[in-house]
Amino acid sequence: MYSNAERVDDLVRGTVRPLRLFPDAILKRACMDVNVFDKELEQLLNDLIETMISLPRCVGLAAPQIGESKRVVVVDVSRNPRVVERHHGLICMVNPRISFSAGSMITREGCASVPEFTANVRRSQHVVASYCDAFGVEQVLEASGFEAVAVQHEIDHLDGTLFVDRVSVSDVFRRKTK
Ligand code: CO
């Protein structure tokens, strides 16, 4: 699963980009499918990776969070040391969609674009996602637990949905530390 990321990384150097924060309108818009798999896409993926790495404990980022309304996300739950279950490390997903989901779990979620709050969010415990890699090759990912939650959270961003949209006010908490 690392091969995809390593190949992307070799081609174009990523840069840390400014984060779009709630209530920026780009976070509420549905994103466009990617049809061209070119250097520009590789740059976007590497910028997402670089920006994710710059944020402590950040386990995923979606393109609209760095100002591009395109269906592109990166996920890497290995960045959270508490995640001990089986996972896939760094995953780069273009035009991802959930093709199967099962089970239910509640996790405390946060988001780099909503830095003030966390919330208890109910999501599927297992998902199968289909997506294209950076080169337009179709891939399938099976994820469970925390990784499945991260994948669902990032794909939500592509439809203009934030984690706070999925809960009632009583399930939202203000962060104690910055
Ligand atoms: Co988020």
PDB file of C-alpha atoms and ligand atoms in Angstrom:
ATOM      1  CA  MET A   1       0.000   0.000   0.000  1.00  0.00           C
ATOM      2  CA  TYR A   2       2.976   2.331   0.375  1.00  0.00           C
ATOM      3  CA  SER A   3       3.995   1.934  -3.278  1.00  0.00           C
ATOM      4  CA  ASN A   4       1.338   4.407  -4.449  1.00  0.00           C
ATOM      5  CA  ALA A   5       2.539   7.132  -2.059  1.00  0.00           C
ATOM      6  CA  GLU A   6       6.230   6.591  -2.752  1.00  0.00           C
ATOM      7  CA  ARG A   7       5.712   6.866  -6.494  1.00  0.00           C
ATOM      8  CA  VAL A   8       3.812  10.129  -6.069  1.00  0.00           C
ATOM      9  CA  ASP A   9       6.435  11.506  -3.725  1.00  0.00           C
ATOM     10  CA  ASP A  10       9.299  10.901  -6.146  1.00  0.00           C
ATOM     11  CA  LEU A  11       7.796  13.028  -8.895  1.00  0.00           C
ATOM     12  CA  VAL A  12       6.890  16.420  -7.464  1.00  0.00           C
ATOM     13  CA  ARG A  13       7.947  17.986  -4.187  1.00  0.00           C
ATOM     14  CA  GLY A  14       4.995  19.041  -2.001  1.00  0.00           C
ATOM     15  CA  THR A  15       4.625  22.319  -0.156  1.00  0.00           C
ATOM     16  CA  VAL A  16       2.636  23.216   2.959  1.00  0.00           C
ATOM     17  CA  ARG A  17      -0.438  25.200   1.888  1.00  0.00           C
ATOM     18  CA  PRO A  18      -2.656  27.489   4.013  1.00  0.00           C
ATOM     19  CA  LEU A  19      -5.652  25.746   5.579  1.00  0.00           C
ATOM     20  CA  ARG A  20      -9.199  26.834   4.811  1.00  0.00           C
ATOM     21  CA  LEU A  21     -11.125  27.143   8.073  1.00  0.00           C
ATOM     22  CA  PHE A  22     -14.832  26.922   8.861  1.00  0.00           C
ATOM     23  CA  PRO A  23     -16.961  28.842   7.802  1.00  0.00           C
ATOM     24  CA  ASP A  24     -15.076  29.207   4.479  1.00  0.00           C
ATOM     25  CA  ALA A  25     -17.631  28.543   1.694  1.00  0.00           C
ATOM     26  CA  ILE A  26     -15.320  26.096  -0.141  1.00  0.00           C
ATOM     27  CA  LEU A  27     -15.793  23.613   2.736  1.00  0.00           C
ATOM     28  CA  LYS A  28     -19.558  23.529   2.067  1.00  0.00           C
ATOM     29  CA  ARG A  29     -19.370  22.899  -1.692  1.00  0.00           C
ATOM     30  CA  ALA A  30     -19.449  19.550  -3.482  1.00  0.00           C
ATOM     31  CA  CYS A  31     -16.113  18.984  -5.273  1.00  0.00           C
ATOM     32  CA  MET A  32     -15.512  18.180  -8.945  1.00  0.00           C
ATOM     33  CA  ASP A  33     -14.365  14.763 -10.181  1.00  0.00           C
ATOM     34  CA  VAL A  34     -10.776  14.571 -11.439  1.00  0.00           C
ATOM     35  CA  ASN A  35     -10.586  13.501 -15.101  1.00  0.00           C
ATOM     36  CA  VAL A  36      -6.954  14.258 -15.906  1.00  0.00           C
ATOM     37  CA  PHE A  37      -4.140  12.446 -14.094  1.00  0.00           C
ATOM     38  CA  ASP A  38      -1.236  14.789 -14.651  1.00  0.00           C
ATOM     39  CA  LYS A  39       1.576  16.637 -12.854  1.00  0.00           C
ATOM     40  CA  GLU A  40      -0.925  19.134 -11.467  1.00  0.00           C
ATOM     41  CA  LEU A  41      -2.722  16.278  -9.672  1.00  0.00           C
ATOM     42  CA  GLU A  42       0.588  14.902  -8.371  1.00  0.00           C
ATOM     43  CA  GLN A  43       1.390  18.382  -7.058  1.00  0.00           C
ATOM     44  CA  LEU A  44      -1.991  18.572  -5.290  1.00  0.00           C
ATOM     45  CA  LEU A  45      -1.492  15.125  -3.701  1.00  0.00           C
ATOM     46  CA  ASN A  46       1.994  15.995  -2.503  1.00  0.00           C
ATOM     47  CA  ASP A  47       0.811  19.360  -1.159  1.00  0.00           C
ATOM     48  CA  LEU A  48      -1.938  17.516   0.765  1.00  0.00           C
ATOM     49  CA  ILE A  49       0.639  15.080   2.195  1.00  0.00           C
ATOM     50  CA  GLU A  50       3.059  17.864   3.133  1.00  0.00           C
ATOM     51  CA  THR A  51       0.296  19.946   4.744  1.00  0.00           C
ATOM     52  CA  MET A  52      -1.038  16.903   6.657  1.00  0.00           C
ATOM     53  CA  ILE A  53       2.461  16.156   7.975  1.00  0.00           C
ATOM     54  CA  SER A  54       2.806  19.777   9.150  1.00  0.00           C
ATOM     55  CA  LEU A  55      -0.254  19.391  11.405  1.00  0.00           C
ATOM     56  CA  PRO A  56       0.250  17.445  14.665  1.00  0.00           C
ATOM     57  CA  ARG A  57      -1.918  14.286  14.933  1.00  0.00           C
ATOM     58  CA  CYS A  58      -3.619  15.043  11.581  1.00  0.00           C
ATOM     59  CA  VAL A  59      -4.598  11.687   9.992  1.00  0.00           C
ATOM     60  CA  GLY A  60      -6.199  12.927   6.784  1.00  0.00           C
ATOM     61  CA  LEU A  61      -6.834  15.944   4.595  1.00  0.00           C
ATOM     62  CA  ALA A  62      -9.150  16.705   1.661  1.00  0.00           C
ATOM     63  CA  ALA A  63      -8.386  19.019  -1.269  1.00  0.00           C
ATOM     64  CA  PRO A  64     -11.006  21.684  -0.391  1.00  0.00           C
ATOM     65  CA  GLN A  65      -9.204  22.166   2.939  1.00  0.00           C
ATOM     66  CA  ILE A  66      -6.260  23.604   0.984  1.00  0.00           C
ATOM     67  CA  GLY A  67      -8.464  25.535  -1.407  1.00  0.00           C
ATOM     68  CA  GLU A  68      -9.054  23.106  -4.306  1.00  0.00           C
ATOM     69  CA  SER A  69     -12.580  21.924  -4.974  1.00  0.00           C
ATOM     70  CA  LYS A  70     -11.490  18.547  -6.375  1.00  0.00           C
ATOM     71  CA  ARG A  71     -12.292  14.986  -5.298  1.00  0.00           C
ATOM     72  CA  VAL A  72      -8.868  14.196  -3.839  1.00  0.00           C
ATOM     73  CA  VAL A  73      -7.991  13.078  -0.289  1.00  0.00           C
ATOM     74  CA  VAL A  74      -5.048  11.666   1.642  1.00  0.00           C
ATOM     75  CA  VAL A  75      -5.342   9.491   4.772  1.00  0.00           C
ATOM     76  CA  ASP A  76      -2.611   8.180   7.082  1.00  0.00           C
ATOM     77  CA  VAL A  77      -3.828   6.884  10.437  1.00  0.00           C
ATOM     78  CA  SER A  78      -0.307   5.710  11.352  1.00  0.00           C
ATOM     79  CA  ARG A  79       0.287   9.380  12.307  1.00  0.00           C
ATOM     80  CA  ASN A  80      -1.808   8.706  15.432  1.00  0.00           C
ATOM     81  CA  PRO A  81       0.326   6.541  17.761  1.00  0.00           C
ATOM     82  CA  ARG A  82      -2.795   5.236  19.520  1.00  0.00           C
ATOM     83  CA  VAL A  83      -3.965   3.434  16.381  1.00  0.00           C
ATOM     84  CA  VAL A  84      -2.765  -0.123  16.849  1.00  0.00           C
ATOM     85  CA  GLU A  85      -5.240  -1.945  14.631  1.00  0.00           C
ATOM     86  CA  ARG A  86      -4.352  -3.070  11.117  1.00  0.00           C
ATOM     87  CA  HIS A  87      -4.171  -0.182   8.629  1.00  0.00           C
ATOM     88  CA  HIS A  88      -2.706   0.803   5.268  1.00  0.00           C
ATOM     89  CA  GLY A  89      -0.393   3.710   6.163  1.00  0.00           C
ATOM     90  CA  LEU A  90      -0.489   6.565   3.657  1.00  0.00           C
ATOM     91  CA  ILE A  91      -3.318   6.314   1.117  1.00  0.00           C
ATOM     92  CA  CYS A  92      -3.833   8.789  -1.769  1.00  0.00           C
ATOM     93  CA  MET A  93      -7.389   8.635  -3.139  1.00  0.00           C
ATOM     94  CA  VAL A  94      -8.772  10.345  -6.241  1.00  0.00           C
ATOM     95  CA  ASN A  95     -12.545  10.261  -6.913  1.00  0.00           C
ATOM     96  CA  PRO A  96     -13.130   7.955  -3.915  1.00  0.00           C
ATOM     97  CA  ARG A  97     -16.533   6.511  -3.116  1.00  0.00           C
ATOM     98  CA  ILE A  98     -17.832   4.115  -0.481  1.00  0.00           C
ATOM     99  CA  SER A  99     -19.124   0.972  -2.204  1.00  0.00           C
ATOM    100  CA  PHE A 100     -19.947  -1.047   0.930  1.00  0.00           C
ATOM    101  CA  SER A 101     -20.334  -0.251   4.607  1.00  0.00           C
ATOM    102  CA  ALA A 102     -21.251  -2.262   7.695  1.00  0.00           C
ATOM    103  CA  GLY A 103     -21.398  -1.955  11.459  1.00  0.00           C
ATOM    104  CA  SER A 104     -21.569   1.158  13.560  1.00  0.00           C
ATOM    105  CA  MET A 105     -19.227   2.911  15.949  1.00  0.00           C
ATOM    106  CA  ILE A 106     -18.955   6.270  17.707  1.00  0.00           C
ATOM    107  CA  THR A 107     -15.583   8.058  17.681  1.00  0.00           C
ATOM    108  CA  ARG A 108     -14.460  11.455  18.989  1.00  0.00           C
ATOM    109  CA  GLU A 109     -13.522  13.335  15.807  1.00  0.00           C
ATOM    110  CA  GLY A 110     -11.774  16.571  15.085  1.00  0.00           C
ATOM    111  CA  CYS A 111     -10.843  18.397  11.891  1.00  0.00           C
ATOM    112  CA  ALA A 112      -8.010  20.767  11.020  1.00  0.00           C
ATOM    113  CA  SER A 113     -10.579  23.078   9.374  1.00  0.00           C
ATOM    114  CA  VAL A 114     -12.744  23.191  12.534  1.00  0.00           C
ATOM    115  CA  PRO A 115      -9.956  23.652  15.110  1.00  0.00           C
ATOM    116  CA  GLU A 116     -12.122  24.803  18.037  1.00  0.00           C
ATOM    117  CA  PHE A 117     -14.319  21.720  18.382  1.00  0.00           C
ATOM    118  CA  THR A 118     -14.481  17.933  18.587  1.00  0.00           C
ATOM    119  CA  ALA A 119     -17.598  15.756  18.453  1.00  0.00           C
ATOM    120  CA  ASN A 120     -18.814  12.219  19.020  1.00  0.00           C
ATOM    121  CA  VAL A 121     -19.735  11.022  15.537  1.00  0.00           C
ATOM    122  CA  ARG A 122     -21.483   7.763  14.590  1.00  0.00           C
ATOM    123  CA  ARG A 123     -20.105   6.123  11.446  1.00  0.00           C
ATOM    124  CA  SER A 124     -19.782   2.716   9.786  1.00  0.00           C
ATOM    125  CA  GLN A 125     -17.227   0.384  11.362  1.00  0.00           C
ATOM    126  CA  HIS A 126     -16.179  -1.277   8.097  1.00  0.00           C
ATOM    127  CA  VAL A 127     -16.072   0.249   4.637  1.00  0.00           C
ATOM    128  CA  VAL A 128     -14.969  -0.710   1.169  1.00  0.00           C
ATOM    129  CA  ALA A 129     -13.932   2.303  -0.907  1.00  0.00           C
ATOM    130  CA  SER A 130     -13.131   2.363  -4.606  1.00  0.00           C
ATOM    131  CA  TYR A 131     -10.917   5.128  -5.929  1.00  0.00           C
ATOM    132  CA  CYS A 132      -8.235   5.952  -8.477  1.00  0.00           C
ATOM    133  CA  ASP A 133      -4.593   6.308  -7.534  1.00  0.00           C
ATOM    134  CA  ALA A 134      -2.443   9.223  -8.722  1.00  0.00           C
ATOM    135  CA  PHE A 135      -2.025   7.542 -12.108  1.00  0.00           C
ATOM    136  CA  GLY A 136      -5.715   6.878 -12.750  1.00  0.00           C
ATOM    137  CA  VAL A 137      -5.523   3.174 -11.894  1.00  0.00           C
ATOM    138  CA  GLU A 138      -8.631   1.900 -10.108  1.00  0.00           C
ATOM    139  CA  GLN A 139      -8.010   0.617  -6.582  1.00  0.00           C
ATOM    140  CA  VAL A 140     -10.129  -0.883  -3.824  1.00  0.00           C
ATOM    141  CA  LEU A 141      -9.517  -0.330  -0.115  1.00  0.00           C
ATOM    142  CA  GLU A 142     -11.044  -2.281   2.780  1.00  0.00           C
ATOM    143  CA  ALA A 143     -10.790  -0.380   6.040  1.00  0.00           C
ATOM    144  CA  SER A 144     -12.036  -0.989   9.586  1.00  0.00           C
ATOM    145  CA  GLY A 145     -12.225   0.932  12.837  1.00  0.00           C
ATOM    146  CA  PHE A 146     -10.333   4.217  13.101  1.00  0.00           C
ATOM    147  CA  GLU A 147      -9.092   4.004   9.499  1.00  0.00           C
ATOM    148  CA  ALA A 148     -12.643   3.464   8.215  1.00  0.00           C
ATOM    149  CA  VAL A 149     -13.755   6.518  10.194  1.00  0.00           C
ATOM    150  CA  ALA A 150     -10.935   8.623   8.720  1.00  0.00           C
ATOM    151  CA  VAL A 151     -11.831   7.547   5.167  1.00  0.00           C
ATOM    152  CA  GLN A 152     -15.510   8.427   5.727  1.00  0.00           C
ATOM    153  CA  HIS A 153     -14.573  11.804   7.291  1.00  0.00           C
ATOM    154  CA  GLU A 154     -12.367  12.742   4.309  1.00  0.00           C
ATOM    155  CA  ILE A 155     -14.862  11.600   1.652  1.00  0.00           C
ATOM    156  CA  ASP A 156     -17.523  13.669   3.468  1.00  0.00           C
ATOM    157  CA  HIS A 157     -15.360  16.769   2.821  1.00  0.00           C
ATOM    158  CA  LEU A 158     -15.724  16.162  -0.943  1.00  0.00           C
ATOM    159  CA  ASP A 159     -19.506  16.486  -0.605  1.00  0.00           C
ATOM    160  CA  GLY A 160     -19.270  19.640   1.500  1.00  0.00           C
ATOM    161  CA  THR A 161     -20.109  17.779   4.726  1.00  0.00           C
ATOM    162  CA  LEU A 162     -18.221  18.492   7.953  1.00  0.00           C
ATOM    163  CA  PHE A 163     -18.216  16.213  11.010  1.00  0.00           C
ATOM    164  CA  VAL A 164     -20.250  18.799  12.930  1.00  0.00           C
ATOM    165  CA  ASP A 165     -23.010  18.421  10.300  1.00  0.00           C
ATOM    166  CA  ARG A 166     -23.463  14.791  11.390  1.00  0.00           C
ATOM    167  CA  VAL A 167     -24.150  15.397  15.096  1.00  0.00           C
ATOM    168  CA  SER A 168     -26.516  17.275  17.365  1.00  0.00           C
ATOM    169  CA  VAL A 169     -25.217  20.204  19.443  1.00  0.00           C
ATOM    170  CA  SER A 170     -25.071  18.082  22.622  1.00  0.00           C
ATOM    171  CA  ASP A 171     -22.404  15.871  20.994  1.00  0.00           C
ATOM    172  CA  VAL A 172     -20.063  18.808  20.209  1.00  0.00           C
ATOM    173  CA  PHE A 173     -17.238  19.773  22.600  1.00  0.00           C
ATOM    174  CA  ARG A 174     -14.912  22.763  22.737  1.00  0.00           C
ATOM    175  CA  ARG A 175     -11.234  21.800  22.612  1.00  0.00           C
ATOM    176  CA  LYS A 176      -9.453  22.333  25.934  1.00  0.00           C
ATOM    177  CA  THR A 177      -5.995  22.892  24.423  1.00  0.00           C
ATOM    178  CA  LYS A 178      -4.995  24.641  21.240  1.00  0.00           C
TER     179      LYS A 178
HETATM  180 CO    CO B   1     -11.681  17.180   8.288  1.00  0.00          CO
END
